[in-house]
PDB file of C-alpha atoms and ligand atoms in Angstrom:
ATOM      1  CA  MET G   1      -0.015   0.055   0.047  1.00 66.00           C
ATOM      2  CA  GLU G   2       3.023   2.059  -0.285  1.00 65.00           C
ATOM      3  CA  GLY G   3       2.676   5.511  -2.025  1.00 91.00           C
ATOM      4  CA  ILE G   4      -1.428   5.315  -2.088  1.00 94.00           C
ATOM      5  CA  ARG G   5      -1.863   7.811   0.392  1.00 94.00           C
ATOM      6  CA  GLU G   6       0.376   9.970  -1.279  1.00 95.00           C
ATOM      7  CA  SER G   7      -0.929   9.625  -4.812  1.00 96.00           C
ATOM      8  CA  ALA G   8      -4.614  10.213  -3.134  1.00 97.00           C
ATOM      9  CA  VAL G   9      -3.155  13.557  -1.712  1.00 96.00           C
ATOM     10  CA  ASN G  10      -1.774  14.415  -5.004  1.00 96.00           C
ATOM     11  CA  ALA G  11      -5.184  13.804  -6.679  1.00 97.00           C
ATOM     12  CA  VAL G  12      -6.959  15.738  -4.483  1.00 97.00           C
ATOM     13  CA  LYS G  13      -4.750  18.633  -4.999  1.00 97.00           C
ATOM     14  CA  PHE G  14      -5.522  18.420  -8.661  1.00 97.00           C
ATOM     15  CA  ILE G  15      -9.473  18.118  -8.081  1.00 97.00           C
ATOM     16  CA  SER G  16      -9.462  20.976  -5.424  1.00 97.00           C
ATOM     17  CA  SER G  17      -7.921  23.317  -8.323  1.00 96.00           C
ATOM     18  CA  LYS G  18     -10.846  22.468 -10.391  1.00 95.00           C
ATOM     19  CA  CYS G  19     -13.669  22.303  -7.624  1.00 94.00           C
ATOM     20  CA  ALA G  20     -14.261  23.887  -4.304  1.00 93.00           C
ATOM     21  CA  MET G  21     -16.630  21.442  -3.181  1.00 94.00           C
ATOM     22  CA  LYS G  22     -15.802  19.251  -0.047  1.00 94.00           C
ATOM     23  CA  PRO G  23     -18.479  16.460  -0.084  1.00 97.00           C
ATOM     24  CA  LYS G  24     -19.019  14.164   2.709  1.00 98.00           C
ATOM     25  CA  ILE G  25     -21.325  11.979   0.612  1.00 98.00           C
ATOM     26  CA  GLY G  26     -19.563   9.882  -2.054  1.00 98.00           C
ATOM     27  CA  VAL G  27     -21.571   7.668  -4.642  1.00 97.00           C
ATOM     28  CA  ILE G  28     -20.172   4.888  -6.936  1.00 96.00           C
ATOM     29  CA  LEU G  29     -22.580   4.524  -9.863  1.00 93.00           C
ATOM     30  CA  GLY G  30     -22.698   0.821 -11.225  1.00 87.00           C
ATOM     31  CA  THR G  31     -23.350  -0.549 -14.783  1.00 77.00           C
ATOM     32  CA  GLY G  32     -26.319   1.361 -16.468  1.00 71.00           C
ATOM     33  CA  LEU G  33     -26.774   3.373 -13.259  1.00 77.00           C
ATOM     34  CA  GLY G  34     -25.343   6.622 -14.063  1.00 72.00           C
ATOM     35  CA  ASP G  35     -28.288   8.983 -14.018  1.00 82.00           C
ATOM     36  CA  LEU G  36     -28.420  10.102 -10.601  1.00 88.00           C
ATOM     37  CA  SER G  37     -25.477  12.454 -11.209  1.00 86.00           C
ATOM     38  CA  LYS G  38     -27.202  14.024 -13.893  1.00 86.00           C
ATOM     39  CA  LYS G  39     -29.757  15.287 -11.661  1.00 87.00           C
ATOM     40  CA  ALA G  40     -27.223  16.923  -9.311  1.00 91.00           C
ATOM     41  CA  GLN G  41     -27.170  20.822  -9.533  1.00 91.00           C
ATOM     42  CA  ASN G  42     -24.107  23.054  -9.690  1.00 92.00           C
ATOM     43  CA  LYS G  43     -22.046  20.334 -11.424  1.00 94.00           C
ATOM     44  CA  VAL G  44     -18.527  20.171 -11.914  1.00 96.00           C
ATOM     45  CA  GLU G  45     -17.187  17.227 -14.035  1.00 95.00           C
ATOM     46  CA  ILE G  46     -13.653  16.132 -14.058  1.00 96.00           C
ATOM     47  CA  ALA G  47     -12.566  13.411 -16.461  1.00 93.00           C
ATOM     48  CA  TYR G  48     -10.526  10.389 -14.795  1.00 93.00           C
ATOM     49  CA  LYS G  49      -8.200  10.801 -17.344  1.00 92.00           C
ATOM     50  CA  ASP G  50      -6.975  13.972 -16.185  1.00 94.00           C
ATOM     51  CA  ILE G  51      -6.648  13.264 -12.425  1.00 95.00           C
ATOM     52  CA  PRO G  52      -3.305  12.505 -11.454  1.00 95.00           C
ATOM     53  CA  GLY G  53      -2.486   8.766 -10.493  1.00 93.00           C
ATOM     54  CA  PHE G  54      -6.260   7.745 -11.553  1.00 91.00           C
ATOM     55  CA  PRO G  55      -6.541   4.710 -13.724  1.00 88.00           C
ATOM     56  CA  VAL G  56      -8.152   5.280 -16.980  1.00 74.00           C
ATOM     57  CA  SER G  57     -11.489   3.856 -17.625  1.00 62.00           C
ATOM     58  CA  GLY G  58     -11.570   1.152 -20.400  1.00 56.00           C
ATOM     59  CA  THR G  59     -14.340   0.937 -22.987  1.00 51.00           C
ATOM     60  CA  GLN G  60     -16.893  -0.826 -20.832  1.00 49.00           C
ATOM     61  CA  LYS G  61     -20.328   0.101 -21.921  1.00 46.00           C
ATOM     62  CA  GLY G  62     -22.403   2.006 -19.871  1.00 45.00           C
ATOM     63  CA  HIS G  63     -19.664   3.672 -18.307  1.00 51.00           C
ATOM     64  CA  SER G  64     -18.417   7.419 -18.960  1.00 64.00           C
ATOM     65  CA  GLY G  65     -15.283   7.782 -16.764  1.00 89.00           C
ATOM     66  CA  THR G  66     -15.998  10.931 -14.857  1.00 92.00           C
ATOM     67  CA  LEU G  67     -15.468  12.002 -11.169  1.00 95.00           C
ATOM     68  CA  SER G  68     -18.226  14.608 -10.957  1.00 95.00           C
ATOM     69  CA  PHE G  69     -19.462  16.857  -7.907  1.00 97.00           C
ATOM     70  CA  GLY G  70     -22.785  18.681  -7.490  1.00 96.00           C
ATOM     71  CA  THR G  71     -25.858  19.026  -5.100  1.00 96.00           C
ATOM     72  CA  VAL G  72     -28.437  16.278  -4.311  1.00 95.00           C
ATOM     73  CA  GLY G  73     -31.133  16.822  -1.577  1.00 91.00           C
ATOM     74  CA  GLY G  74     -29.114  20.121  -0.625  1.00 92.00           C
ATOM     75  CA  LYS G  75     -25.845  18.314   0.117  1.00 96.00           C
ATOM     76  CA  ASP G  76     -22.743  18.245  -1.910  1.00 97.00           C
ATOM     77  CA  VAL G  77     -21.837  14.862  -3.219  1.00 97.00           C
ATOM     78  CA  VAL G  78     -19.063  13.427  -5.237  1.00 97.00           C
ATOM     79  CA  PHE G  79     -19.877  10.672  -7.992  1.00 96.00           C
ATOM     80  CA  MET G  80     -17.787   8.077  -9.787  1.00 95.00           C
ATOM     81  CA  GLU G  81     -19.370   7.857 -13.075  1.00 92.00           C
ATOM     82  CA  GLY G  82     -17.830   4.423 -14.473  1.00 89.00           C
ATOM     83  CA  ARG G  83     -16.054   2.330 -12.077  1.00 91.00           C
ATOM     84  CA  PHE G  84     -12.803  -0.133 -12.308  1.00 93.00           C
ATOM     85  CA  HIS G  85     -13.392  -3.789 -12.489  1.00 94.00           C
ATOM     86  CA  TYR G  86     -10.837  -6.532 -11.628  1.00 96.00           C
ATOM     87  CA  TYR G  87     -11.884  -8.391 -14.794  1.00 95.00           C
ATOM     88  CA  GLU G  88     -10.717  -5.381 -16.978  1.00 93.00           C
ATOM     89  CA  GLY G  89      -7.298  -6.188 -15.621  1.00 94.00           C
ATOM     90  CA  TYR G  90      -6.885  -3.471 -13.167  1.00 94.00           C
ATOM     91  CA  PRO G  91      -5.209  -4.431 -10.029  1.00 95.00           C
ATOM     92  CA  LEU G  92      -7.163  -4.041  -6.798  1.00 97.00           C
ATOM     93  CA  ASN G  93      -5.225  -0.974  -5.615  1.00 95.00           C
ATOM     94  CA  GLU G  94      -6.304   0.656  -8.948  1.00 95.00           C
ATOM     95  CA  VAL G  95      -9.728  -0.407  -8.519  1.00 96.00           C
ATOM     96  CA  THR G  96     -10.118   1.169  -5.166  1.00 97.00           C
ATOM     97  CA  PHE G  97      -7.857   4.205  -5.650  1.00 97.00           C
ATOM     98  CA  PRO G  98     -11.113   6.264  -6.114  1.00 97.00           C
ATOM     99  CA  VAL G  99     -12.225   5.289  -2.721  1.00 98.00           C
ATOM    100  CA  ARG G 100      -8.871   6.414  -1.158  1.00 98.00           C
ATOM    101  CA  VAL G 101      -9.364   9.632  -3.087  1.00 97.00           C
ATOM    102  CA  MET G 102     -12.976  10.196  -1.669  1.00 98.00           C
ATOM    103  CA  LYS G 103     -11.455   9.655   1.911  1.00 98.00           C
ATOM    104  CA  GLU G 104      -9.053  12.309   1.210  1.00 97.00           C
ATOM    105  CA  LEU G 105     -11.832  14.558  -0.065  1.00 97.00           C
ATOM    106  CA  GLY G 106     -13.392  14.311   3.227  1.00 98.00           C
ATOM    107  CA  VAL G 107     -16.233  11.873   2.259  1.00 98.00           C
ATOM    108  CA  GLU G 108     -17.626   9.977   5.382  1.00 98.00           C
ATOM    109  CA  THR G 109     -20.476   8.065   3.590  1.00 98.00           C
ATOM    110  CA  LEU G 110     -20.301   5.966   0.473  1.00 98.00           C
ATOM    111  CA  PHE G 111     -23.055   4.918  -1.654  1.00 98.00           C
ATOM    112  CA  VAL G 112     -22.235   1.876  -3.886  1.00 98.00           C
ATOM    113  CA  THR G 113     -24.644   0.772  -6.520  1.00 96.00           C
ATOM    114  CA  ASN G 114     -24.417  -2.250  -8.835  1.00 95.00           C
ATOM    115  CA  ALA G 115     -25.901  -4.561 -11.360  1.00 94.00           C
ATOM    116  CA  ALA G 116     -26.125  -7.982 -10.032  1.00 96.00           C
ATOM    117  CA  GLY G 117     -27.762 -11.470 -10.612  1.00 96.00           C
ATOM    118  CA  GLY G 118     -30.415 -12.651  -8.426  1.00 97.00           C
ATOM    119  CA  MET G 119     -30.178 -15.901  -6.988  1.00 98.00           C
ATOM    120  CA  ASN G 120     -32.657 -15.512  -4.245  1.00 98.00           C
ATOM    121  CA  PRO G 121     -35.968 -16.986  -5.608  1.00 97.00           C
ATOM    122  CA  GLY G 122     -37.793 -14.285  -3.965  1.00 97.00           C
ATOM    123  CA  TYR G 123     -36.439 -11.666  -6.188  1.00 98.00           C
ATOM    124  CA  ASP G 124     -37.754 -10.404  -9.549  1.00 95.00           C
ATOM    125  CA  LYS G 125     -35.920  -9.045 -12.513  1.00 95.00           C
ATOM    126  CA  GLY G 126     -35.586  -5.258 -11.878  1.00 94.00           C
ATOM    127  CA  ASP G 127     -35.939  -5.592  -7.982  1.00 97.00           C
ATOM    128  CA  ILE G 128     -33.622  -3.241  -5.725  1.00 96.00           C
ATOM    129  CA  VAL G 129     -31.737  -4.912  -2.852  1.00 98.00           C
ATOM    130  CA  ALA G 130     -30.090  -3.080   0.040  1.00 98.00           C
ATOM    131  CA  ILE G 131     -26.976  -4.987   0.658  1.00 98.00           C
ATOM    132  CA  THR G 132     -26.814  -6.246   4.103  1.00 98.00           C
ATOM    133  CA  ASP G 133     -23.487  -8.117   3.997  1.00 98.00           C
ATOM    134  CA  HIS G 134     -21.052  -9.368   1.314  1.00 98.00           C
ATOM    135  CA  ILE G 135     -18.965 -12.523   0.648  1.00 98.00           C
ATOM    136  CA  ASN G 136     -15.611 -11.871  -0.830  1.00 98.00           C
ATOM    137  CA  PHE G 137     -15.243 -14.776  -3.551  1.00 98.00           C
ATOM    138  CA  MET G 138     -12.574 -12.976  -5.708  1.00 98.00           C
ATOM    139  CA  GLY G 139      -9.942 -14.865  -4.076  1.00 98.00           C
ATOM    140  CA  VAL G 140      -7.976 -11.635  -3.630  1.00 98.00           C
ATOM    141  CA  ASN G 141      -8.391  -8.588  -1.221  1.00 98.00           C
ATOM    142  CA  PRO G 142      -7.247  -5.060  -2.063  1.00 98.00           C
ATOM    143  CA  LEU G 143      -5.372  -4.612   1.505  1.00 97.00           C
ATOM    144  CA  ILE G 144      -2.796  -7.171   0.834  1.00 97.00           C
ATOM    145  CA  GLY G 145       0.614  -5.795   1.371  1.00 95.00           C
ATOM    146  CA  ARG G 146       2.190  -3.847   3.865  1.00 94.00           C
ATOM    147  CA  ASN G 147      -0.424  -1.873   5.759  1.00 96.00           C
ATOM    148  CA  ASP G 148      -0.123   1.995   5.812  1.00 95.00           C
ATOM    149  CA  ASN G 149      -1.290   2.592   9.308  1.00 95.00           C
ATOM    150  CA  LYS G 150      -2.191   6.288   8.210  1.00 94.00           C
ATOM    151  CA  LEU G 151      -5.003   4.733   5.870  1.00 96.00           C
ATOM    152  CA  GLY G 152      -6.421   2.265   8.329  1.00 97.00           C
ATOM    153  CA  LEU G 153      -6.035  -0.865  10.469  1.00 97.00           C
ATOM    154  CA  ARG G 154      -3.820  -3.778   9.441  1.00 97.00           C
ATOM    155  CA  PHE G 155      -6.842  -6.288  10.352  1.00 97.00           C
ATOM    156  CA  PRO G 156     -10.030  -4.336   9.759  1.00 97.00           C
ATOM    157  CA  ASP G 157     -13.164  -5.576  11.438  1.00 96.00           C
ATOM    158  CA  MET G 158     -16.014  -6.478   8.966  1.00 98.00           C
ATOM    159  CA  ILE G 159     -18.427  -7.037  11.592  1.00 98.00           C
ATOM    160  CA  GLU G 160     -20.738  -4.386   9.829  1.00 98.00           C
ATOM    161  CA  PRO G 161     -19.441  -3.434   6.524  1.00 98.00           C
ATOM    162  CA  TYR G 162     -22.746  -2.149   5.340  1.00 98.00           C
ATOM    163  CA  SER G 163     -24.133   0.479   8.027  1.00 98.00           C
ATOM    164  CA  ASN G 164     -27.415  -0.720   9.643  1.00 98.00           C
ATOM    165  CA  GLU G 165     -28.331   2.668  10.378  1.00 98.00           C
ATOM    166  CA  LEU G 166     -28.291   3.412   6.396  1.00 98.00           C
ATOM    167  CA  ILE G 167     -30.220   0.073   6.028  1.00 98.00           C
ATOM    168  CA  THR G 168     -32.656   1.438   8.439  1.00 98.00           C
ATOM    169  CA  LEU G 169     -32.885   4.555   6.786  1.00 98.00           C
ATOM    170  CA  ALA G 170     -33.469   2.901   3.343  1.00 98.00           C
ATOM    171  CA  GLU G 171     -35.880   0.777   4.635  1.00 98.00           C
ATOM    172  CA  LYS G 172     -37.965   3.662   6.110  1.00 98.00           C
ATOM    173  CA  CYS G 173     -37.547   5.977   2.720  1.00 98.00           C
ATOM    174  CA  ALA G 174     -38.555   3.114   0.728  1.00 98.00           C
ATOM    175  CA  GLN G 175     -41.579   2.298   2.655  1.00 98.00           C
ATOM    176  CA  GLU G 176     -42.793   5.899   3.113  1.00 97.00           C
ATOM    177  CA  ASN G 177     -42.493   6.240  -0.671  1.00 97.00           C
ATOM    178  CA  GLY G 178     -43.731   3.009  -2.285  1.00 97.00           C
ATOM    179  CA  ILE G 179     -40.400   1.912  -3.282  1.00 97.00           C
ATOM    180  CA  LYS G 180     -40.097  -1.981  -3.251  1.00 97.00           C
ATOM    181  CA  LEU G 181     -37.058  -2.824  -1.464  1.00 98.00           C
ATOM    182  CA  GLN G 182     -35.346  -6.185  -0.779  1.00 98.00           C
ATOM    183  CA  LYS G 183     -32.558  -7.052   1.330  1.00 98.00           C
ATOM    184  CA  GLY G 184     -29.767  -9.439   0.916  1.00 98.00           C
ATOM    185  CA  VAL G 185     -25.989 -10.555   0.795  1.00 98.00           C
ATOM    186  CA  TYR G 186     -23.747  -9.798  -1.903  1.00 98.00           C
ATOM    187  CA  ILE G 187     -21.207 -11.990  -3.269  1.00 98.00           C
ATOM    188  CA  GLY G 188     -18.304 -10.559  -5.174  1.00 98.00           C
ATOM    189  CA  VAL G 189     -16.795 -12.613  -8.121  1.00 98.00           C
ATOM    190  CA  THR G 190     -13.841 -11.635 -10.363  1.00 98.00           C
ATOM    191  CA  GLY G 191     -15.912 -12.535 -13.846  1.00 95.00           C
ATOM    192  CA  PRO G 192     -15.753 -12.022 -16.559  1.00 96.00           C
ATOM    193  CA  CYS G 193     -17.794 -15.232 -16.999  1.00 94.00           C
ATOM    194  CA  LEU G 194     -21.381 -15.294 -15.679  1.00 94.00           C
ATOM    195  CA  GLU G 195     -21.488 -18.249 -13.517  1.00 96.00           C
ATOM    196  CA  THR G 196     -22.385 -21.977 -13.968  1.00 96.00           C
ATOM    197  CA  ARG G 197     -25.537 -23.291 -12.553  1.00 97.00           C
ATOM    198  CA  ALA G 198     -23.479 -25.324 -10.386  1.00 98.00           C
ATOM    199  CA  GLU G 199     -21.739 -21.997  -9.106  1.00 98.00           C
ATOM    200  CA  TYR G 200     -25.049 -20.111  -8.640  1.00 98.00           C
ATOM    201  CA  ARG G 201     -26.468 -23.221  -6.820  1.00 98.00           C
ATOM    202  CA  PHE G 202     -23.337 -23.294  -4.590  1.00 98.00           C
ATOM    203  CA  MET G 203     -23.167 -19.524  -4.025  1.00 98.00           C
ATOM    204  CA  HIS G 204     -26.901 -19.502  -3.003  1.00 98.00           C
ATOM    205  CA  GLN G 205     -26.356 -22.388  -0.689  1.00 98.00           C
ATOM    206  CA  ILE G 206     -23.474 -20.664   1.093  1.00 98.00           C
ATOM    207  CA  GLY G 207     -25.858 -17.501   1.769  1.00 98.00           C
ATOM    208  CA  ALA G 208     -25.517 -15.280  -1.045  1.00 98.00           C
ATOM    209  CA  ASP G 209     -28.666 -13.629  -2.691  1.00 98.00           C
ATOM    210  CA  VAL G 210     -27.058 -11.455  -5.495  1.00 98.00           C
ATOM    211  CA  VAL G 211     -23.903 -12.019  -7.431  1.00 98.00           C
ATOM    212  CA  GLY G 212     -21.820  -9.388  -9.213  1.00 97.00           C
ATOM    213  CA  MET G 213     -18.362  -8.716 -10.342  1.00 97.00           C
ATOM    214  CA  SER G 214     -17.625  -5.404  -8.302  1.00 97.00           C
ATOM    215  CA  THR G 215     -18.412  -3.717  -5.085  1.00 98.00           C
ATOM    216  CA  VAL G 216     -16.538  -5.923  -2.546  1.00 98.00           C
ATOM    217  CA  PRO G 217     -13.182  -4.466  -3.167  1.00 98.00           C
ATOM    218  CA  GLU G 218     -14.240  -0.842  -2.718  1.00 98.00           C
ATOM    219  CA  VAL G 219     -16.387  -1.586   0.415  1.00 98.00           C
ATOM    220  CA  ILE G 220     -13.370  -3.412   1.858  1.00 98.00           C
ATOM    221  CA  VAL G 221     -11.412  -0.080   1.219  1.00 98.00           C
ATOM    222  CA  ALA G 222     -14.062   2.170   2.559  1.00 98.00           C
ATOM    223  CA  VAL G 223     -14.164  -0.155   5.650  1.00 98.00           C
ATOM    224  CA  HIS G 224     -10.407   0.032   5.964  1.00 98.00           C
ATOM    225  CA  ALA G 225     -10.588   3.929   5.658  1.00 98.00           C
ATOM    226  CA  GLY G 226     -13.465   4.262   8.101  1.00 98.00           C
ATOM    227  CA  ILE G 227     -16.159   5.218   5.724  1.00 98.00           C
ATOM    228  CA  LYS G 228     -19.898   4.426   6.182  1.00 98.00           C
ATOM    229  CA  VAL G 229     -21.166   2.475   3.236  1.00 98.00           C
ATOM    230  CA  PHE G 230     -24.600   1.623   1.770  1.00 98.00           C
ATOM    231  CA  GLY G 231     -24.961  -0.707  -1.012  1.00 98.00           C
ATOM    232  CA  LEU G 232     -27.525  -1.216  -3.471  1.00 97.00           C
ATOM    233  CA  SER G 233     -27.846  -3.692  -6.198  1.00 97.00           C
ATOM    234  CA  CYS G 234     -30.160  -3.754  -8.970  1.00 95.00           C
ATOM    235  CA  VAL G 235     -31.261  -7.624  -9.935  1.00 96.00           C
ATOM    236  CA  THR G 236     -30.850  -7.464 -13.710  1.00 94.00           C
ATOM    237  CA  ASP G 237     -31.008 -11.218 -14.281  1.00 94.00           C
ATOM    238  CA  ARG G 238     -32.409 -14.007 -12.393  1.00 95.00           C
ATOM    239  CA  CYS G 239     -29.963 -16.605 -11.619  1.00 96.00           C
ATOM    240  CA  ILE G 240     -32.219 -19.680 -10.428  1.00 96.00           C
ATOM    241  CA  PRO G 241     -30.106 -22.803 -11.461  1.00 96.00           C
ATOM    242  CA  ASP G 242     -33.017 -24.913 -12.668  1.00 93.00           C
ATOM    243  CA  GLU G 243     -34.560 -21.944 -14.455  1.00 92.00           C
ATOM    244  CA  LEU G 244     -31.517 -20.439 -16.119  1.00 92.00           C
ATOM    245  CA  GLU G 245     -31.786 -18.800 -19.402  1.00 89.00           C
ATOM    246  CA  PRO G 246     -29.012 -17.348 -21.719  1.00 89.00           C
ATOM    247  CA  VAL G 247     -28.218 -13.770 -20.762  1.00 81.00           C
ATOM    248  CA  ASN G 248     -26.575 -11.139 -22.834  1.00 79.00           C
ATOM    249  CA  ILE G 249     -24.872  -8.143 -21.297  1.00 85.00           C
ATOM    250  CA  GLU G 250     -27.116  -5.563 -23.445  1.00 88.00           C
ATOM    251  CA  GLU G 251     -30.172  -6.982 -21.580  1.00 85.00           C
ATOM    252  CA  ILE G 252     -28.141  -6.583 -17.901  1.00 85.00           C
ATOM    253  CA  ILE G 253     -27.622  -2.862 -18.872  1.00 87.00           C
ATOM    254  CA  ALA G 254     -31.094  -2.293 -19.974  1.00 88.00           C
ATOM    255  CA  THR G 255     -32.639  -3.783 -17.105  1.00 89.00           C
ATOM    256  CA  ALA G 256     -30.304  -1.798 -14.973  1.00 87.00           C
ATOM    257  CA  GLN G 257     -31.326   1.288 -16.829  1.00 88.00           C
ATOM    258  CA  LYS G 258     -34.957   0.557 -16.319  1.00 88.00           C
ATOM    259  CA  ALA G 259     -34.237   0.049 -12.722  1.00 91.00           C
ATOM    260  CA  GLY G 260     -31.979   3.019 -12.356  1.00 92.00           C
ATOM    261  CA  PRO G 261     -34.674   5.885 -11.496  1.00 92.00           C
ATOM    262  CA  VAL G 262     -35.923   3.879  -8.598  1.00 94.00           C
ATOM    263  CA  MET G 263     -32.346   3.380  -7.401  1.00 94.00           C
ATOM    264  CA  ASP G 264     -31.807   7.214  -7.732  1.00 94.00           C
ATOM    265  CA  ARG G 265     -34.897   8.004  -6.102  1.00 95.00           C
ATOM    266  CA  LEU G 266     -33.990   6.152  -3.133  1.00 96.00           C
ATOM    267  CA  ILE G 267     -30.471   7.502  -2.561  1.00 96.00           C
ATOM    268  CA  GLU G 268     -31.808  11.021  -3.456  1.00 96.00           C
ATOM    269  CA  LEU G 269     -34.319  10.330  -0.320  1.00 97.00           C
ATOM    270  CA  MET G 270     -31.582   8.726   1.874  1.00 97.00           C
ATOM    271  CA  ILE G 271     -29.035  11.733   1.229  1.00 97.00           C
ATOM    272  CA  THR G 272     -32.269  14.226   1.942  1.00 96.00           C
ATOM    273  CA  ASN G 273     -32.868  12.592   4.991  1.00 96.00           C
ATOM    274  CA  MET G 274     -29.297  12.041   6.311  1.00 94.00           C
TER     275      MET G 274
HETATM  276  N1  LIG O 301     -23.176 -12.943 -12.196  1.00 90.25           N
HETATM  277  C1  LIG O 301     -22.104 -12.057 -11.965  1.00 90.25           C
HETATM  278  N2  LIG O 301     -22.348 -10.584 -12.147  1.00 90.25           N
HETATM  279  C2  LIG O 301     -23.570 -10.075 -12.814  1.00 90.25           C
HETATM  280  C3  LIG O 301     -24.533 -11.217 -12.925  1.00 90.25           C
HETATM  281  C4  LIG O 301     -24.311 -12.458 -12.707  1.00 90.25           C
HETATM  282  O1  LIG O 301     -25.120 -13.411 -12.995  1.00 90.25           O
HETATM  283  N3  LIG O 301     -25.611 -10.277 -13.466  1.00 90.25           N
HETATM  284  C5  LIG O 301     -25.244  -9.156 -13.292  1.00 90.25           C
HETATM  285  N4  LIG O 301     -24.000  -9.097 -12.945  1.00 90.25           N
END
């Protein structure tokens, strides 16, 4: 982890020269879910490629590669429009670097969204799921290497990676506004293959409700950094082993885009009521 903090400080120096905002709230927008930032007011946009130390976004569809700042529900927010995935070949220190930058900017609460496969038979395609816990099934961990004690503890506690307070707030906002909200455990895999039937069966049996190829590394680093997390998955495809249908990525993105406004609304309500 050597040099990460210095790189984050350097990135923030550049960002601060472009934008005076010091948001306490960060949002990572998942595949097909980039619209909340479009509703933000007083927007300032900075391309990832211009930020020193930032990895450069690939050609992943549905992602734009912009760090943007704006006001939502009367609060300053920094958005990652487009994230980095391990399957694209980025090492995890790069995948999670934006979270280090957010911490250095002063972010205290992080919202993370993603598109995920639904293994819980009680979920429908298009449902949104508040993540209550996760299983790191990626076989790697972004904290491997020498620990920088200024970034966080060597052995961070994972007793409550997703803030119970924020889950309760989400449930309250959902209930009061007629939003259907599921709760469940997210399992993070590397991808890029989707899973076999046997893998879905196994992952559901070990306690996971949704599966996806992101989120876990960013959340681990957020916990390491002492940032409170709320995670929200959109069920883009049903992953019930005996009913499995061929899926294509365009369909997954289209489903995420359809559910996007509901996720945006919930996050906006939560930010407003924080
Ligand atoms: N597996 C992994 N990631 C996903 C899936 C899936 O089935 N659906 C959407 N993202």
